[in-house]
Amino acid sequence: MALLVHKYGGTSVGTAERIQQVARKVAAARANGDQIVVVVSAMSGETNRLVGLAAAISERPIPREMDVLLSTGEQVTIALLSMALHELEVPARSYTGGQVRILTDTAHTKARIQSIDAAQIRGDLDAGRIVIVAGFQGVSEQGDITTLGRGGSDTTAVALAAALNADECQIYTDVDGVYTTDPRVEPKARRMPRITFEEMLEMASLGSKVLQIRAVEFAGKYQVPLRVLSTFEDGPGTLITLEEDSVEQPIISGIAFNRDEAQLTIKGVPDSPGIAAAVLSPIGEANIEVDMIVQNVASDGSTDLTFTVNRPEYERAKELLQQIANTMGAREVLGSVDIVKISVVGVGMRSHANVAGRMFAVLAEEGINIRLISTSEIKISVVVEDKYLELAVRALHRAFDLEASPE
Ligand code: ADP
Ligand code: ASP
Ligand code: MG
């Protein structure tokens, strides 16, 4: 008998029929003799709808109330799934995050899980029930509802799997695994039977939203066996594993992209020590995360500084940067939101030289201009104009042989 945590995303529970389909799937797993804990997301589109309602009321909704609002989406699906299981005569009980004491810090809208009280869940499992837990939500020490950031149900599932020492955490979604790149952008993308935690973490951090970053971090840290599979078709999916050195690694495992960034440039700042700090500290103090940073070589005693921020924070960052520019007498502030960051990821890069050169050559052949570059040991990222996204991803996918790599 195995203990499995299943997680079903928004599309998988998007209609009453789909919730019934999930109920049948979960019931079949139980009939197989396994103990099942199910984590569900809100019905697809629901969290966005709630975000929209809040935006119609308030320009900057109070985070505490935002969490009270957003957590309702998942409360709907846990109840409906439990009802659907009862219709199949399968005993089940639904719980909100607070009810199973998913204790988090108080960082509303992006809280981190600190502990989970597994006793209640174990009791239900031992009594033969399926336990259904609302994803994406927890409770603070003070008893306030918190949420874990967009895509956070993945993290709920992994955290529960860790707390229960589950045999596997299975993330059921609308694709049948993790692909070499988003199959919506490159239909020739290939499902990977396995990917290392390290690579999956890079892919997620660089924009592949198939798994929330924190879920991968958590699974890596607590060594939770994690698998991504399709809700709608049977198959082995993709197993996220520790690094395997027995198999020869391809140079590049996957291509990730992120449309959620925006670029800002401050031009003509004096080229003197402390200038990067003077520009970027106020941005950081305003809690705006800066991703890529490039400072040009100075000429005539002045220089330009370019960086990227998350798109929702672009307007605020631009306003701040304008103020900074005025104070230090910079020439001008420029910005653009029509950018995308594209990254190639692979642990095989460690043992191969000139992956960057190849990547840049491929983009050059397509006439795509690179605006920013950053590299780390296992990834190379470039920022390009967003109209080139498909072209760039497909050209790189082909050039790095991702379609044809052996399983
Ligand atoms: P859920 O609602 O089930 O949590 P998500 O929309 O969060 O589903 O994640 C699944 C989606 O992730 C897929 O539909 C796919 O478009 C996207 N995706 C992005 N990159 C990848 C990738 N490398 N492999 C598979 N899917 C990816
Ligand atoms: N419902 C939340 C969201 O849309 C959490 C999740 O689906 O994982 O982000
Ligand atoms: Mg998701």
Short mmCIF file of C-alpha atoms and ligand atoms in Angstrom, two decimals:
data_model
loop_
_atom_site.label_atom_id
_atom_site.label_comp_id
_atom_site.label_asym_id
_atom_site.label_seq_id
_atom_site.Cartn_x
_atom_site.Cartn_y
_atom_site.Cartn_z
CA MET A 1 0.00 0.00 0.00
CA ALA A 2 1.43 3.33 -1.05
CA LEU A 3 0.60 6.79 0.25
CA LEU A 4 0.20 9.16 -2.66
CA VAL A 5 -0.48 12.87 -2.84
CA HIS A 6 -2.38 13.82 -6.01
CA LYS A 7 -2.65 17.46 -7.08
CA TYR A 8 -5.15 18.62 -9.70
CA GLY A 9 -4.72 22.07 -11.28
CA GLY A 10 -7.34 24.57 -12.40
CA THR A 11 -8.09 23.11 -15.84
CA SER A 12 -8.42 19.64 -14.35
CA VAL A 13 -11.23 20.85 -12.05
CA GLY A 14 -12.54 23.53 -14.44
CA THR A 15 -16.13 22.20 -14.72
CA ALA A 16 -18.49 19.98 -12.71
CA GLU A 17 -17.87 17.16 -15.22
CA ARG A 18 -14.13 17.46 -14.81
CA ILE A 19 -14.46 17.36 -11.03
CA GLN A 20 -16.45 14.13 -11.46
CA GLN A 21 -13.70 12.81 -13.72
CA VAL A 22 -11.10 13.61 -11.06
CA ALA A 23 -13.29 11.87 -8.48
CA ARG A 24 -13.30 8.71 -10.62
CA LYS A 25 -9.54 8.86 -11.02
CA VAL A 26 -8.98 9.28 -7.30
CA ALA A 27 -11.49 6.52 -6.49
CA ALA A 28 -9.68 4.17 -8.89
CA ALA A 29 -6.36 4.88 -7.16
CA ARG A 30 -7.93 4.08 -3.80
CA ALA A 31 -9.48 0.91 -5.18
CA ASN A 32 -5.93 -0.03 -6.13
CA GLY A 33 -5.18 -0.16 -2.41
CA ASP A 34 -3.37 3.16 -2.06
CA GLN A 35 -4.01 5.88 0.51
CA ILE A 36 -4.71 9.15 -1.25
CA VAL A 37 -4.48 12.78 -0.23
CA VAL A 38 -5.79 15.12 -2.91
CA VAL A 39 -4.85 18.77 -3.29
CA VAL A 40 -6.96 20.86 -5.64
CA SER A 41 -6.67 24.31 -7.20
CA ALA A 42 -9.54 26.68 -7.83
CA MET A 43 -11.55 26.11 -11.01
CA SER A 44 -9.65 27.52 -14.01
CA GLY A 45 -10.05 31.28 -14.36
CA GLU A 46 -11.46 31.66 -10.84
CA THR A 47 -8.35 33.10 -9.16
CA ASN A 48 -7.98 35.59 -12.03
CA ARG A 49 -11.64 36.52 -11.66
CA LEU A 50 -11.15 37.22 -7.96
CA VAL A 51 -8.01 39.26 -8.66
CA GLY A 52 -10.08 41.28 -11.16
CA LEU A 53 -12.84 41.92 -8.62
CA ALA A 54 -10.31 43.18 -6.09
CA ALA A 55 -8.76 45.45 -8.74
CA ALA A 56 -12.18 46.93 -9.46
CA ILE A 57 -12.50 47.94 -5.80
CA SER A 58 -8.99 48.93 -4.88
CA GLU A 59 -5.84 49.96 -6.72
CA ARG A 60 -3.69 48.29 -4.07
CA PRO A 61 -5.88 45.78 -2.21
CA ILE A 62 -4.90 45.11 1.40
CA PRO A 63 -2.89 41.85 1.29
CA ARG A 64 -4.69 40.34 4.29
CA GLU A 65 -8.07 40.80 2.63
CA MET A 66 -6.67 39.64 -0.71
CA ASP A 67 -5.89 36.31 0.92
CA VAL A 68 -9.36 36.02 2.44
CA LEU A 69 -10.71 36.59 -1.07
CA LEU A 70 -8.35 34.37 -3.07
CA SER A 71 -8.62 31.40 -0.74
CA THR A 72 -12.32 31.05 -1.56
CA GLY A 73 -11.57 29.57 -4.99
CA GLU A 74 -10.02 26.43 -3.55
CA GLN A 75 -12.72 26.08 -0.90
CA VAL A 76 -15.26 25.60 -3.67
CA THR A 77 -13.35 22.80 -5.39
CA ILE A 78 -12.53 20.80 -2.23
CA ALA A 79 -16.21 20.68 -1.30
CA LEU A 80 -17.34 19.75 -4.81
CA LEU A 81 -14.74 17.01 -5.14
CA SER A 82 -15.73 15.56 -1.78
CA MET A 83 -19.39 15.55 -2.88
CA ALA A 84 -18.45 13.87 -6.15
CA LEU A 85 -16.59 11.14 -4.23
CA HIS A 86 -19.55 10.59 -1.92
CA GLU A 87 -21.71 10.14 -5.02
CA LEU A 88 -19.34 7.30 -5.93
CA GLU A 89 -19.75 5.95 -2.40
CA VAL A 90 -16.16 6.66 -1.57
CA PRO A 91 -15.62 8.15 1.90
CA ALA A 92 -13.86 11.50 1.70
CA ARG A 93 -13.41 14.66 3.75
CA SER A 94 -12.39 18.10 2.62
CA TYR A 95 -10.30 20.54 4.62
CA THR A 96 -9.16 24.12 4.16
CA GLY A 97 -5.49 24.91 4.73
CA GLY A 98 -6.29 26.30 8.18
CA GLN A 99 -8.19 23.17 9.20
CA VAL A 100 -5.14 20.95 8.68
CA ARG A 101 -2.90 23.59 10.26
CA ILE A 102 -0.81 24.46 7.24
CA LEU A 103 1.04 27.05 9.25
CA THR A 104 2.73 29.82 7.28
CA ASP A 105 4.54 33.07 7.93
CA THR A 106 2.56 36.29 7.65
CA ALA A 107 3.76 37.36 4.18
CA HIS A 108 0.24 37.69 2.77
CA THR A 109 -0.15 36.71 -0.93
CA LYS A 110 3.28 35.02 -0.92
CA ALA A 111 3.44 33.21 2.40
CA ARG A 112 5.83 30.36 3.07
CA ILE A 113 4.79 27.13 4.73
CA GLN A 114 6.44 26.54 8.10
CA SER A 115 4.77 23.39 9.35
CA ILE A 116 1.83 21.05 8.81
CA ASP A 117 -0.06 19.06 11.41
CA ALA A 118 -0.32 15.66 9.77
CA ALA A 119 -2.23 13.97 12.64
CA GLN A 120 -5.72 14.82 11.40
CA ILE A 121 -4.92 13.65 7.88
CA ARG A 122 -3.36 10.41 9.10
CA GLY A 123 -6.43 9.71 11.20
CA ASP A 124 -8.71 10.06 8.19
CA LEU A 125 -6.43 7.97 5.99
CA ASP A 126 -6.32 5.22 8.59
CA ALA A 127 -10.11 5.30 8.73
CA GLY A 128 -10.12 4.60 4.97
CA ARG A 129 -11.06 8.09 3.85
CA ILE A 130 -9.70 10.13 1.01
CA VAL A 131 -8.46 13.45 2.34
CA ILE A 132 -8.98 16.52 0.18
CA VAL A 133 -6.98 19.64 1.03
CA ALA A 134 -7.39 23.11 -0.44
CA GLY A 135 -4.23 24.11 -2.30
CA PHE A 136 -2.55 27.51 -2.22
CA GLN A 137 -3.64 28.46 1.30
CA GLY A 138 -2.54 28.28 4.89
CA VAL A 139 -2.99 30.05 8.18
CA SER A 140 -0.65 32.28 10.15
CA GLU A 141 0.17 31.92 13.83
CA GLN A 142 -2.35 34.72 14.45
CA GLY A 143 -5.08 32.71 12.72
CA ASP A 144 -5.21 34.80 9.53
CA ILE A 145 -5.75 33.11 6.18
CA THR A 146 -2.67 33.31 3.94
CA THR A 147 -1.97 32.30 0.34
CA LEU A 148 1.24 30.96 -1.15
CA GLY A 149 1.64 32.90 -4.42
CA ARG A 150 0.27 32.06 -7.87
CA GLY A 151 0.59 28.39 -8.70
CA GLY A 152 0.93 27.68 -4.97
CA SER A 153 -1.17 24.51 -4.93
CA ASP A 154 1.88 22.67 -6.26
CA THR A 155 3.71 23.71 -3.10
CA THR A 156 0.83 22.61 -0.86
CA ALA A 157 1.00 19.18 -2.48
CA VAL A 158 4.76 18.82 -2.08
CA ALA A 159 4.67 20.09 1.51
CA LEU A 160 1.94 17.59 2.39
CA ALA A 161 3.89 14.80 0.71
CA ALA A 162 6.93 15.75 2.79
CA ALA A 163 4.95 16.01 6.03
CA LEU A 164 3.28 12.63 5.44
CA ASN A 165 6.41 11.01 4.07
CA ALA A 166 4.38 10.04 1.00
CA ASP A 167 5.69 7.59 -1.55
CA GLU A 168 5.13 10.04 -4.41
CA CYS A 169 3.71 13.49 -5.05
CA GLN A 170 1.84 13.40 -8.35
CA ILE A 171 1.06 16.73 -10.04
CA TYR A 172 -1.82 16.09 -12.49
CA THR A 173 -2.23 18.83 -15.08
CA ASP A 174 -3.24 19.58 -18.68
CA VAL A 175 0.05 18.36 -20.19
CA ASP A 176 1.41 14.83 -19.79
CA GLY A 177 4.73 15.85 -18.29
CA VAL A 178 7.52 18.37 -18.40
CA TYR A 179 8.53 19.12 -21.97
CA THR A 180 11.75 20.40 -23.49
CA THR A 181 9.88 23.69 -23.83
CA ASP A 182 6.26 24.85 -23.50
CA PRO A 183 4.41 22.67 -26.04
CA ARG A 184 2.04 25.59 -26.67
CA VAL A 185 4.93 27.50 -28.27
CA GLU A 186 6.82 24.61 -29.90
CA PRO A 187 4.51 21.74 -30.90
CA LYS A 188 7.62 19.64 -31.57
CA ALA A 189 8.61 19.85 -27.91
CA ARG A 190 9.32 16.45 -26.39
CA ARG A 191 8.22 15.08 -23.03
CA MET A 192 11.18 14.33 -20.80
CA PRO A 193 10.87 11.04 -18.92
CA ARG A 194 13.15 12.50 -16.23
CA ILE A 195 14.59 15.87 -15.29
CA THR A 196 16.87 16.71 -12.36
CA PHE A 197 15.64 18.91 -9.49
CA GLU A 198 18.36 21.37 -10.33
CA GLU A 199 17.25 21.74 -13.95
CA MET A 200 13.58 21.81 -13.03
CA LEU A 201 14.32 24.57 -10.54
CA GLU A 202 16.05 26.62 -13.24
CA MET A 203 13.24 25.98 -15.73
CA ALA A 204 10.62 27.05 -13.16
CA SER A 205 12.63 30.11 -12.07
CA LEU A 206 13.07 31.14 -15.69
CA GLY A 207 9.38 31.05 -16.50
CA SER A 208 8.20 27.45 -17.06
CA LYS A 209 5.06 27.63 -14.97
CA VAL A 210 4.33 23.91 -15.14
CA LEU A 211 5.56 23.74 -11.51
CA GLN A 212 5.76 26.52 -8.95
CA ILE A 213 9.38 27.31 -8.04
CA ARG A 214 8.85 26.78 -4.35
CA ALA A 215 7.34 23.36 -4.95
CA VAL A 216 10.51 22.26 -6.72
CA GLU A 217 12.71 23.81 -4.03
CA PHE A 218 10.75 22.05 -1.33
CA ALA A 219 10.78 18.71 -3.14
CA GLY A 220 14.54 18.96 -3.65
CA LYS A 221 15.19 19.90 -0.04
CA TYR A 222 13.05 17.14 1.47
CA GLN A 223 13.72 14.64 -1.35
CA VAL A 224 10.05 14.20 -2.16
CA PRO A 225 9.63 11.98 -5.22
CA LEU A 226 7.79 14.30 -7.60
CA ARG A 227 6.06 13.46 -10.88
CA VAL A 228 4.14 15.57 -13.42
CA LEU A 229 1.38 13.73 -15.30
CA SER A 230 -1.75 14.30 -17.34
CA THR A 231 -5.18 14.31 -15.71
CA PHE A 232 -6.74 13.28 -18.99
CA GLU A 233 -4.50 10.51 -20.37
CA ASP A 234 -2.62 7.66 -18.72
CA GLY A 235 1.15 7.67 -18.98
CA PRO A 236 4.35 7.76 -16.97
CA GLY A 237 4.72 11.56 -17.06
CA THR A 238 7.99 13.14 -15.97
CA LEU A 239 9.85 12.16 -12.83
CA ILE A 240 11.90 14.88 -11.14
CA THR A 241 15.05 13.14 -9.91
CA LEU A 242 18.37 13.67 -8.23
CA GLU A 243 21.19 14.09 -10.69
CA GLU A 244 22.07 10.88 -12.49
CA ASP A 245 25.67 10.72 -13.51
CA SER A 246 25.37 7.31 -15.12
CA VAL A 247 23.51 8.65 -18.13
CA GLU A 248 25.26 11.06 -20.44
CA GLN A 249 23.56 14.42 -20.11
CA PRO A 250 22.51 16.33 -23.19
CA ILE A 251 24.12 19.78 -23.28
CA ILE A 252 20.74 21.49 -23.16
CA SER A 253 17.72 19.87 -21.50
CA GLY A 254 15.14 22.55 -22.05
CA ILE A 255 14.21 26.06 -23.07
CA ALA A 256 12.26 28.33 -20.75
CA PHE A 257 10.85 31.78 -21.37
CA ASN A 258 9.28 34.51 -19.32
CA ARG A 259 6.92 37.09 -20.76
CA ASP A 260 6.42 38.72 -17.36
CA GLU A 261 9.41 40.99 -17.33
CA ALA A 262 9.95 44.59 -18.41
CA GLN A 263 13.11 46.52 -19.13
CA LEU A 264 14.20 49.88 -17.73
CA THR A 265 17.22 52.00 -18.67
CA ILE A 266 18.61 55.09 -17.00
CA LYS A 267 20.87 56.97 -19.39
CA GLY A 268 23.67 59.39 -18.78
CA VAL A 269 24.37 58.77 -15.11
CA PRO A 270 27.75 59.97 -13.79
CA ASP A 271 30.34 57.17 -13.96
CA SER A 272 31.48 57.14 -10.35
CA PRO A 273 31.70 54.53 -7.59
CA GLY A 274 28.39 53.77 -5.91
CA ILE A 275 26.22 54.61 -8.89
CA ALA A 276 24.68 51.15 -9.26
CA ALA A 277 23.83 51.19 -5.56
CA ALA A 278 22.36 54.69 -5.80
CA VAL A 279 20.09 53.61 -8.65
CA LEU A 280 19.14 50.13 -7.46
CA SER A 281 18.88 50.54 -3.69
CA PRO A 282 15.69 52.64 -3.77
CA ILE A 283 14.17 50.09 -6.16
CA GLY A 284 15.02 47.26 -3.79
CA GLU A 285 13.78 49.22 -0.79
CA ALA A 286 10.43 49.60 -2.55
CA ASN A 287 10.31 45.79 -2.60
CA ILE A 288 10.66 45.64 -6.37
CA GLU A 289 12.65 42.64 -7.46
CA VAL A 290 15.36 43.31 -10.03
CA ASP A 291 16.41 40.44 -12.28
CA MET A 292 19.01 41.12 -14.98
CA ILE A 293 21.35 44.10 -14.67
CA VAL A 294 23.74 45.51 -17.25
CA GLN A 295 25.93 48.56 -16.85
CA ASN A 296 27.53 49.90 -20.01
CA VAL A 297 31.18 50.81 -20.31
CA ALA A 298 31.44 54.52 -19.63
CA SER A 299 32.36 57.02 -22.26
CA ASP A 300 32.71 60.80 -21.69
CA GLY A 301 32.38 60.26 -17.93
CA SER A 302 28.82 58.99 -17.98
CA THR A 303 27.20 55.60 -18.37
CA ASP A 304 23.84 53.80 -18.82
CA LEU A 305 22.33 51.18 -16.55
CA THR A 306 19.70 48.72 -17.75
CA PHE A 307 17.75 46.22 -15.67
CA THR A 308 14.59 44.14 -15.74
CA VAL A 309 11.71 43.93 -13.25
CA ASN A 310 8.49 41.91 -13.09
CA ARG A 311 5.96 43.42 -15.44
CA PRO A 312 3.30 44.17 -12.81
CA GLU A 313 5.90 46.33 -11.03
CA TYR A 314 7.04 48.14 -14.14
CA GLU A 315 5.02 51.37 -13.74
CA ARG A 316 6.02 51.80 -10.12
CA ALA A 317 9.67 51.05 -10.92
CA LYS A 318 9.64 53.53 -13.79
CA GLU A 319 8.21 56.29 -11.62
CA LEU A 320 10.84 55.63 -8.98
CA LEU A 321 13.62 55.55 -11.56
CA GLN A 322 12.45 58.89 -12.96
CA GLN A 323 12.72 60.40 -9.47
CA ILE A 324 16.20 58.92 -9.07
CA ALA A 325 17.17 60.29 -12.51
CA ASN A 326 15.98 63.76 -11.54
CA THR A 327 17.95 63.71 -8.28
CA MET A 328 21.21 62.62 -9.86
CA GLY A 329 20.85 64.65 -13.03
CA ALA A 330 20.70 61.65 -15.37
CA ARG A 331 19.88 62.30 -19.03
CA GLU A 332 16.74 60.19 -19.45
CA VAL A 333 14.77 57.09 -18.43
CA LEU A 334 13.63 54.61 -21.05
CA GLY A 335 11.49 51.54 -20.64
CA SER A 336 9.84 48.78 -22.61
CA VAL A 337 7.39 46.03 -21.81
CA ASP A 338 7.56 44.36 -25.21
CA ILE A 339 10.34 42.02 -24.19
CA VAL A 340 10.71 38.35 -23.36
CA LYS A 341 13.49 36.51 -21.59
CA ILE A 342 14.48 33.24 -23.23
CA SER A 343 16.79 30.79 -21.45
CA VAL A 344 18.48 27.54 -22.37
CA VAL A 345 19.00 25.23 -19.40
CA GLY A 346 21.11 22.11 -18.92
CA VAL A 347 23.48 20.57 -16.42
CA GLY A 348 25.40 19.24 -19.45
CA MET A 349 26.55 22.82 -20.05
CA ARG A 350 29.08 22.42 -17.26
CA SER A 351 31.18 20.12 -19.38
CA HIS A 352 30.71 21.83 -22.74
CA ALA A 353 32.28 25.05 -23.87
CA ASN A 354 30.74 27.70 -26.08
CA VAL A 355 27.05 26.95 -25.59
CA ALA A 356 26.53 30.71 -25.35
CA GLY A 357 28.31 31.27 -28.66
CA ARG A 358 26.08 28.72 -30.33
CA MET A 359 22.96 30.22 -28.86
CA PHE A 360 23.89 33.72 -30.03
CA ALA A 361 24.76 32.44 -33.51
CA VAL A 362 21.36 30.75 -33.86
CA LEU A 363 19.58 33.97 -32.89
CA ALA A 364 21.77 36.01 -35.23
CA GLU A 365 20.92 33.72 -38.16
CA GLU A 366 17.25 34.49 -37.55
CA GLY A 367 18.01 38.21 -37.44
CA ILE A 368 17.03 38.46 -33.78
CA ASN A 369 18.73 41.22 -31.83
CA ILE A 370 19.83 40.40 -28.27
CA ARG A 371 19.27 43.18 -25.77
CA LEU A 372 20.57 41.65 -22.53
CA ILE A 373 22.48 38.52 -21.61
CA SER A 374 23.07 36.72 -18.33
CA THR A 375 24.65 33.35 -17.63
CA SER A 376 25.14 30.93 -14.79
CA GLU A 377 26.68 27.50 -14.57
CA ILE A 378 23.68 25.69 -16.07
CA LYS A 379 21.75 28.38 -17.97
CA ILE A 380 22.10 31.19 -20.48
CA SER A 381 19.38 33.83 -20.70
CA VAL A 382 18.81 36.53 -23.29
CA VAL A 383 16.25 39.30 -23.51
CA VAL A 384 14.79 39.89 -26.97
CA GLU A 385 11.81 41.71 -28.44
CA ASP A 386 8.69 39.70 -27.62
CA LYS A 387 7.57 39.36 -31.24
CA TYR A 388 10.52 36.99 -31.73
CA LEU A 389 9.49 34.57 -28.97
CA GLU A 390 8.18 31.73 -31.16
CA LEU A 391 10.86 32.14 -33.79
CA ALA A 392 13.66 32.14 -31.23
CA VAL A 393 12.35 29.21 -29.17
CA ARG A 394 11.78 27.04 -32.25
CA ALA A 395 15.17 27.88 -33.77
CA LEU A 396 16.97 27.08 -30.51
CA HIS A 397 14.92 23.92 -29.99
CA ARG A 398 16.02 22.70 -33.41
CA ALA A 399 19.63 23.84 -33.13
CA PHE A 400 20.17 22.08 -29.78
CA ASP A 401 18.60 18.83 -31.08
CA LEU A 402 15.86 18.81 -28.49
CA GLU A 403 13.38 17.10 -30.79
CA ALA A 404 15.59 14.12 -31.42
CA SER A 405 17.37 13.50 -28.09
CA PRO A 406 17.15 9.90 -26.94
CA GLU A 407 14.99 9.03 -23.92
P1 ADP B 1 -2.30 23.72 -13.57
O1 ADP B 1 -3.49 24.60 -13.70
O2 ADP B 1 -2.61 22.27 -13.71
O3 ADP B 1 -1.47 24.03 -12.36
P2 ADP B 1 -0.43 25.22 -15.21
O4 ADP B 1 -1.07 26.06 -16.25
O5 ADP B 1 0.05 25.88 -13.97
O6 ADP B 1 -1.40 24.01 -14.87
O7 ADP B 1 0.82 24.41 -15.85
C1 ADP B 1 0.66 23.65 -17.01
C2 ADP B 1 1.06 24.46 -18.23
O8 ADP B 1 2.45 24.76 -18.15
C3 ADP B 1 0.93 23.74 -19.55
O9 ADP B 1 -0.37 23.87 -20.07
C4 ADP B 1 1.99 24.40 -20.42
O10 ADP B 1 1.46 25.33 -21.34
C5 ADP B 1 2.87 25.17 -19.45
N1 ADP B 1 4.29 24.88 -19.61
C6 ADP B 1 5.27 25.82 -19.67
N2 ADP B 1 6.45 25.26 -19.84
C7 ADP B 1 6.25 23.91 -19.90
C8 ADP B 1 7.12 22.80 -20.07
N3 ADP B 1 8.43 22.93 -20.21
N4 ADP B 1 6.56 21.57 -20.06
C9 ADP B 1 5.23 21.39 -19.90
N5 ADP B 1 4.37 22.42 -19.76
C10 ADP B 1 4.86 23.68 -19.75
N1 ASP B 2 -5.55 29.01 -7.77
C1 ASP B 2 -4.20 29.51 -7.58
C2 ASP B 2 -3.71 30.18 -8.85
O1 ASP B 2 -4.43 30.25 -9.83
C3 ASP B 2 -3.25 28.47 -7.10
C4 ASP B 2 -2.99 27.33 -8.05
O2 ASP B 2 -3.78 27.09 -8.98
O3 ASP B 2 -1.99 26.63 -7.87
O4 ASP B 2 -2.62 30.67 -8.89
MG MG B 3 0.01 25.49 -11.92
#
